Short mmCIF file of C-alpha atoms in Angstrom, two decimals:
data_model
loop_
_atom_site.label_atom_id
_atom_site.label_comp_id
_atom_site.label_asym_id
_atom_site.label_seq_id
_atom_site.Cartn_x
_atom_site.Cartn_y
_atom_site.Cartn_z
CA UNK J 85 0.00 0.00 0.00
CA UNK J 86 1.27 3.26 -0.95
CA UNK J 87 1.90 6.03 2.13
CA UNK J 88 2.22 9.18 0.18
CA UNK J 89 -1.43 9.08 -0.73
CA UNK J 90 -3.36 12.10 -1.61
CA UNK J 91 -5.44 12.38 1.36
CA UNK J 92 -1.72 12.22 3.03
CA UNK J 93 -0.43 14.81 1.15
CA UNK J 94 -3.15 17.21 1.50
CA UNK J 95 -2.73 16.68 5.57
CA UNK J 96 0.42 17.70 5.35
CA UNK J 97 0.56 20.32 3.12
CA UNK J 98 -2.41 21.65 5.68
CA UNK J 99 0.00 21.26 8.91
CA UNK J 100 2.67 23.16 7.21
CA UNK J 101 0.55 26.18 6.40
CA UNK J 102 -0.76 26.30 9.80
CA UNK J 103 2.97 25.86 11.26
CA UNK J 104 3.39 29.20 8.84
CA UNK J 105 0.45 30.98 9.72
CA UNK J 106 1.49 30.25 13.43
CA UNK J 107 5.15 32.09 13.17
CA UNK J 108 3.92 34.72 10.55
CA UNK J 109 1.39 35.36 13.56
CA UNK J 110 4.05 35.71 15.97
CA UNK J 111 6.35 37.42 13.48
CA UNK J 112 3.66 39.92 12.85
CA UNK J 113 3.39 40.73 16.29
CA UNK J 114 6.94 41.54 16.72
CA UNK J 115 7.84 38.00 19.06
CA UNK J 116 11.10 36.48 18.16
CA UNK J 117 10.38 33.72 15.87
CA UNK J 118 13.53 31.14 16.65
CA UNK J 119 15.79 33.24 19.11
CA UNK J 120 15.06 32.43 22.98
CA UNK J 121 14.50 35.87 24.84
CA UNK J 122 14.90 36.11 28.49
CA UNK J 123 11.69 36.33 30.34
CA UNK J 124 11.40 39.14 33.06
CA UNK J 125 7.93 39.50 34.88
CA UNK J 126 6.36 43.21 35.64
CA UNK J 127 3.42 43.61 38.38
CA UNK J 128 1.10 46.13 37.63
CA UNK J 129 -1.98 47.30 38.88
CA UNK J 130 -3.56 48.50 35.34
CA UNK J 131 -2.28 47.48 31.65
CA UNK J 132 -4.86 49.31 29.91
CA UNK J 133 -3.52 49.09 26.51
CA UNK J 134 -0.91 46.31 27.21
CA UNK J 135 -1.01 42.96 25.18
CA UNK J 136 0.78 40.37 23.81
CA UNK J 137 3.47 42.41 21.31
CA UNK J 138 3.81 45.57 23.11
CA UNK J 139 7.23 46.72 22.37
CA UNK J 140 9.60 47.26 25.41
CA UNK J 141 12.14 49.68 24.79
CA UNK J 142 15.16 50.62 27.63
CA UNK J 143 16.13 54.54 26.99
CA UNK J 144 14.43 54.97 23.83
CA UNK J 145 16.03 51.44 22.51
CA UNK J 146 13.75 48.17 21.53
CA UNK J 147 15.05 45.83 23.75
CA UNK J 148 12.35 42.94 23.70
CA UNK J 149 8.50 42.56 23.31
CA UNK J 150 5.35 42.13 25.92
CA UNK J 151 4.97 38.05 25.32
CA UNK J 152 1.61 37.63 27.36
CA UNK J 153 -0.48 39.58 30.20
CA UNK J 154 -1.21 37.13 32.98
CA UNK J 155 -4.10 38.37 35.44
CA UNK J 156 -2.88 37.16 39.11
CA UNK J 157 -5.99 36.20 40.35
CA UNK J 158 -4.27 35.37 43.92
CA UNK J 159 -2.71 38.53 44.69
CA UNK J 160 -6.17 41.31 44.72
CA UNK J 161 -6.16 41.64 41.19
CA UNK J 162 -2.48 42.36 40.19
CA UNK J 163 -1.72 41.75 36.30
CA UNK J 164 1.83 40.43 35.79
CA UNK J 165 3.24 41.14 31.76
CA UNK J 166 5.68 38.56 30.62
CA UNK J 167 8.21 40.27 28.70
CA UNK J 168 10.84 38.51 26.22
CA UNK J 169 14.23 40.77 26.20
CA UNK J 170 17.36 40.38 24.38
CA UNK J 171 19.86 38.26 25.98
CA UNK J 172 22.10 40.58 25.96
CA UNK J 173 20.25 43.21 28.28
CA UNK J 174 21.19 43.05 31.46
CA UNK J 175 18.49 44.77 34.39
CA UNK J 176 20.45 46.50 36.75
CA UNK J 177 18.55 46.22 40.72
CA UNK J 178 16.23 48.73 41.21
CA UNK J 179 15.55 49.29 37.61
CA UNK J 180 11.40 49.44 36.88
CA UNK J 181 8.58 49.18 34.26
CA UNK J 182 6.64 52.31 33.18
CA UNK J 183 3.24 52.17 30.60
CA UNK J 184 3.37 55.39 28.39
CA UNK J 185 1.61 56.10 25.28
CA UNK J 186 2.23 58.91 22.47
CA UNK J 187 -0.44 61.41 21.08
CA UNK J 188 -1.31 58.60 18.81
CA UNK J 189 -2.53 56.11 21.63
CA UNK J 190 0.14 54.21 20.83
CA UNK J 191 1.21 51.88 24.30
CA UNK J 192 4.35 50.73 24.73
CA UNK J 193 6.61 49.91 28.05
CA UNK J 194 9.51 51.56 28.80
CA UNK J 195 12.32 50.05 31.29
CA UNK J 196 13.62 52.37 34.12
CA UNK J 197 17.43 51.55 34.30
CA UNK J 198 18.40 51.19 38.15
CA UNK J 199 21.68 52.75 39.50
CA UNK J 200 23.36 49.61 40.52
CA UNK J 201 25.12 48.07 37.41
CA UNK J 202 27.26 45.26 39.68
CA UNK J 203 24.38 43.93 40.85
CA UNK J 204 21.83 42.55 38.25
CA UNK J 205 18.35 41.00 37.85
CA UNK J 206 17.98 37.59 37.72
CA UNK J 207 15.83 35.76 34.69
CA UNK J 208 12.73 35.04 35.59
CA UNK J 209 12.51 37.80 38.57
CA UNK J 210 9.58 40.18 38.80
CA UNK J 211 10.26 43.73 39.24
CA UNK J 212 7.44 46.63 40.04
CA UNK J 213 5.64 48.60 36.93
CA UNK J 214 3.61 51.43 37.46
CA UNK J 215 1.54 53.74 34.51
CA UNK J 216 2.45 56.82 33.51
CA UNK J 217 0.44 59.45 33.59
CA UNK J 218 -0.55 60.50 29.49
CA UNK J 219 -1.67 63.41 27.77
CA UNK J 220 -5.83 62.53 29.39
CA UNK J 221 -4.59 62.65 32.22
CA UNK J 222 -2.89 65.37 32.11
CA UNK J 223 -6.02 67.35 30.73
CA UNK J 224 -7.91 65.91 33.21
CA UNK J 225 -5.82 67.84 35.89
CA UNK J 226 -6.09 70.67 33.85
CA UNK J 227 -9.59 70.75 34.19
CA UNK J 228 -10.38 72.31 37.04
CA UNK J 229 -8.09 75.32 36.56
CA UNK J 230 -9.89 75.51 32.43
CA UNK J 231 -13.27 75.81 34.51
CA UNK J 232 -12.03 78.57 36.73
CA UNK J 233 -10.62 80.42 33.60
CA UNK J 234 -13.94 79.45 31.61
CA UNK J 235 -15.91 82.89 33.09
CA UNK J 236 -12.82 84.79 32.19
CA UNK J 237 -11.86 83.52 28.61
CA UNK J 238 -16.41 84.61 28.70
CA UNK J 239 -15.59 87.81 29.40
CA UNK J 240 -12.53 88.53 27.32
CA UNK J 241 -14.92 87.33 24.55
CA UNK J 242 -17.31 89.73 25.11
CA UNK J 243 -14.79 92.42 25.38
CA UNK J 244 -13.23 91.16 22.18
CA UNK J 245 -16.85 91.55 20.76
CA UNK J 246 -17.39 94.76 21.88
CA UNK J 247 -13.99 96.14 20.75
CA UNK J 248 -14.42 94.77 16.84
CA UNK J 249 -18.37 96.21 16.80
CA UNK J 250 -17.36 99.78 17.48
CA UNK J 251 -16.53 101.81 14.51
CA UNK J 252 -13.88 103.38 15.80
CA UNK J 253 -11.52 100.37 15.01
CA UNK J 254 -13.30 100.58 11.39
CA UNK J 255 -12.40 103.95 11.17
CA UNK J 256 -8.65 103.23 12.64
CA UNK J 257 -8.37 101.12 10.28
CA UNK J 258 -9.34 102.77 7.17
CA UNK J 259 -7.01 106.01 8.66
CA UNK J 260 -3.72 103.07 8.84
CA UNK J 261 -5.02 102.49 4.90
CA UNK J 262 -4.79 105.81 4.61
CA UNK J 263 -1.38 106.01 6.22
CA UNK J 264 -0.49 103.18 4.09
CA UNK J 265 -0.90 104.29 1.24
CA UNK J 266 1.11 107.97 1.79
CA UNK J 267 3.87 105.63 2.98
CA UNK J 268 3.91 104.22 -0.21
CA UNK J 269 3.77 107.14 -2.26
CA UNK J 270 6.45 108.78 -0.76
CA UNK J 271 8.48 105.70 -1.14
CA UNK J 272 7.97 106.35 -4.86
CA UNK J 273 8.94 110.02 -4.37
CA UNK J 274 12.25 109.01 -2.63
CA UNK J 275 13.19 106.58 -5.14
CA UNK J 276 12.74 108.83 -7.76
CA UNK J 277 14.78 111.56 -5.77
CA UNK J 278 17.67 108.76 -5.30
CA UNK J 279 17.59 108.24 -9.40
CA UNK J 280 17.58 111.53 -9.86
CA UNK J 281 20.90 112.69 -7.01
CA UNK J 282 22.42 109.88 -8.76
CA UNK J 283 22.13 110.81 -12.31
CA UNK J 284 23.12 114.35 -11.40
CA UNK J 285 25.66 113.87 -8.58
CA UNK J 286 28.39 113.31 -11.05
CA UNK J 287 27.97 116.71 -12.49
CA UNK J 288 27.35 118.23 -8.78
CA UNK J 289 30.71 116.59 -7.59
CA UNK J 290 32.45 118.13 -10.90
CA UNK J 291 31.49 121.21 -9.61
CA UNK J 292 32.29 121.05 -6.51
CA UNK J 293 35.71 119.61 -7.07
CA UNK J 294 36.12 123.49 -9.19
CA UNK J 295 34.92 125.20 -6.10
CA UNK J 296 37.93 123.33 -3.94
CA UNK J 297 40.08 123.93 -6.72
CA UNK J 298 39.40 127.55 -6.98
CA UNK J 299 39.63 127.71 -2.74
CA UNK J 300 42.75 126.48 -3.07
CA UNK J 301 44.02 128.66 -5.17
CA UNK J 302 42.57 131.55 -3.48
CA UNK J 303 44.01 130.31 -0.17
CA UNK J 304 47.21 129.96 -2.03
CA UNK J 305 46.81 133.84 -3.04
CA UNK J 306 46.64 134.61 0.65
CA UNK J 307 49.03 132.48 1.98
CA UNK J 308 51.77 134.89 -0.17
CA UNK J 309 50.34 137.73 0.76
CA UNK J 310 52.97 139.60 3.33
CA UNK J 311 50.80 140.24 5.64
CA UNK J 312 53.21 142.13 8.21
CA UNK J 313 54.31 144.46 5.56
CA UNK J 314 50.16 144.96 4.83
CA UNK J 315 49.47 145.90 8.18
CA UNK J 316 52.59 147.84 8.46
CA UNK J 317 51.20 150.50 5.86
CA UNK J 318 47.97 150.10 7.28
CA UNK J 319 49.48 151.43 10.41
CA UNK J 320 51.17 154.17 8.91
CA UNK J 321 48.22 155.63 7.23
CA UNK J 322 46.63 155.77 9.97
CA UNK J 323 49.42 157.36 12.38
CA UNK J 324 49.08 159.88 9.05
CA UNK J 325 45.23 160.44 9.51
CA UNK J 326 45.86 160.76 13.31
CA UNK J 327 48.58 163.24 13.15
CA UNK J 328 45.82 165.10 10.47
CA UNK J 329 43.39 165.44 12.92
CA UNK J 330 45.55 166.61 15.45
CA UNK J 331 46.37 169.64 13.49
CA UNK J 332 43.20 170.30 12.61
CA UNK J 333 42.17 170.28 16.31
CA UNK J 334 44.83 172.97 16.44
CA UNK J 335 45.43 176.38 15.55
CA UNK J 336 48.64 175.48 13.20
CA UNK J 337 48.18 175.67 9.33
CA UNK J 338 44.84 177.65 7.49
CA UNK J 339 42.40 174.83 7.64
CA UNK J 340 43.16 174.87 11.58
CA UNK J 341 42.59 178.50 11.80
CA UNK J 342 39.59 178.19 9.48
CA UNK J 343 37.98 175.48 12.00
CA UNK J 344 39.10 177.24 15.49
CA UNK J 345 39.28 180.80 14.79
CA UNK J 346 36.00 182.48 15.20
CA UNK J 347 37.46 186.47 13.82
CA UNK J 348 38.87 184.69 11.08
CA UNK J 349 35.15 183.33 10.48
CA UNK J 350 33.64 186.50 10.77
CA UNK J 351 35.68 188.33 8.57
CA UNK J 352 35.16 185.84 5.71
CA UNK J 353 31.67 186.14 6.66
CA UNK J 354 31.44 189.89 6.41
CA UNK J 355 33.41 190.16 3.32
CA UNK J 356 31.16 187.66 1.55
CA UNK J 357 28.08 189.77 2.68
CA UNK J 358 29.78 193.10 1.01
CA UNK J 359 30.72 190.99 -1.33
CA UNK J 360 27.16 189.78 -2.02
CA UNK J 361 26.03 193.61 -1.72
CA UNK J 362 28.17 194.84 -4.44
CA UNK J 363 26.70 192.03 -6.81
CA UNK J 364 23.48 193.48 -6.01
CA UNK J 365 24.04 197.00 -6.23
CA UNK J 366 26.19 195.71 -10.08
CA UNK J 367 23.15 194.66 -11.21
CA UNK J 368 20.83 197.33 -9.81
CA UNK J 369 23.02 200.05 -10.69
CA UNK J 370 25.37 199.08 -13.56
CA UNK J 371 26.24 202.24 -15.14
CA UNK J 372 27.81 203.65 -11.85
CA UNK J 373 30.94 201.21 -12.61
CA UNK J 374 30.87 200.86 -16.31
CA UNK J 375 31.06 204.57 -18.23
CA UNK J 376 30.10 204.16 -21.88
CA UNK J 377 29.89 206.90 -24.47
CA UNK J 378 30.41 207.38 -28.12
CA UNK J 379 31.00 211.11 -27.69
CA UNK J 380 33.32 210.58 -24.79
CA UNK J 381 31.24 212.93 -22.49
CA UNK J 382 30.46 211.94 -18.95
CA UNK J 383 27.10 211.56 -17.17
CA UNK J 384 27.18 214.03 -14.12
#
């Protein structure tokens, strides 16, 4: 009789995909497949979120995998997680289990290194796990403090509301337009003033560098100037003037007698009054100072 029947084959080919589907299972849920993890037990008091293939990870490290959640019924209700890590992690005494979860929900444990590296954790030991406290609970401590700043957060509202209704701000508003828009033309103006001190400062510095040149040259006209000798004549003009005056002031010379002589002045004065008489008596009177006759005789 022939083993490999059909019926034989067909059981086996069925065992084999089941012995697949078993380690893809455990594969998919991150276990180790052929490697032999050591097994370290955690007591906790709530895994909420904590199953078979929760990843353990020791200072932000995967390290091993949750490999069943056993519910102590003999000890009040303690859960105890069975957790597979690498061989090569070592537990230092003291060290700890924490629960955490990201903003995602996702759980995962994370191992609290102790400070005792000489002394270790056995295999198989049970150390103490404890759940950390998330981003609900969190809020949910935050809650009472949000409902005592609910009546104010009200009443900046209402302020807020008040504040954009009033047409003032409208009116503030369209002024900063306004304001906006001057800003913006007299951007315009000052680039066009730039353009235009550029395109002429060429000619303005030409200029300019004639003034300088014609400052220096006039400085250079001053600089050989003798001054001394200048101020020298200067001097002696006016020791001339001074000296001038002084006779003047004095009764030396005719223009000092003119000035300070008052007979002198009323002489001259007199004689241009007889003076002025004899014109008039000329022209009143003519022929007593001019005798003209054809026949030579006189007028008596």
């Amino acid at each position: 009789m022939k083993f490999f029947t059909k019926e034989v084959k067909i059981a086996l080919v069925a065992i084999f995909a089941i012995v697949v589907l078993f380690y893809g299972l455990q594969f998919l849920k991150g276990l180790s497949i052929f490697a032999d993890d050591d097994n370290y037990y955690v007591k906790f008091d709530d895994v909420s979120g904590v199953a078979a293939s929760t990843p353990v990870y020791a200072n932000g490290y995967k390290v091993g995998v949750v490999e069943d959640v056993i519910f102590d019924y003999s000890t009040s209700g303690n859960i105890v997680a069975v957790m597979g890590l690498d061989k090569k992690m070592r537990l230092p005494r003291g060290s700890r289990a924490e629960i955490s979860s990201d903003l995602l929900g996702n759980i995962k444990i994370n191992l609290l290194l102790g400070n005792d590296p000489l002394n270790s954790i056995a295999k198989g030991d049970t150390i103490v796990g404890s759940t950390e406290g998330g981003m609900m609970s969190k809020l949910g401590e935050m809650m009472p403090t949000i409902e005592r700043m609910m009546p104010k957060l009200d009443s900046i509202l209402s302020s807020l509301n008040t504040l954009l209704a009033d047409p003032a701000l409208a009116q503030t508003l369209h002024n900063v337009e306004g304001i906006t828009r001057n800003l913006d033309a007299t951007s315009v103006q000052l680039r066009t003033l730039s353009a235009t001190l550029n395109h002429e400062l060429p000619g303005v510095m030409q200029k300019t560098n004639g003034v300088l040149t014609n400052t220096q040259e006039l400085t250079g006209k001053l600089a050989a100037i003798d001054v001394n000798a200048m101020m020298a004549s200067v001097n002696q003009t006016l020791a001339n003037v001074s000296q001038m005056t002084q006779k003047l002031n004095s009764n030396e010379g005719t223009l000092g007698l003119l000035m300070r002589d008052a007979t002198l002045y009323n002489n001259l004065n007199a004689t241009m009054v007889s003076a002025d008489s004899l014109l008039i008596d000329l022209r009143a009177h003519p022929k007593r100072y001019v005798h003209f006759s054809i026949f030579g005789k006189k007028d008596k």
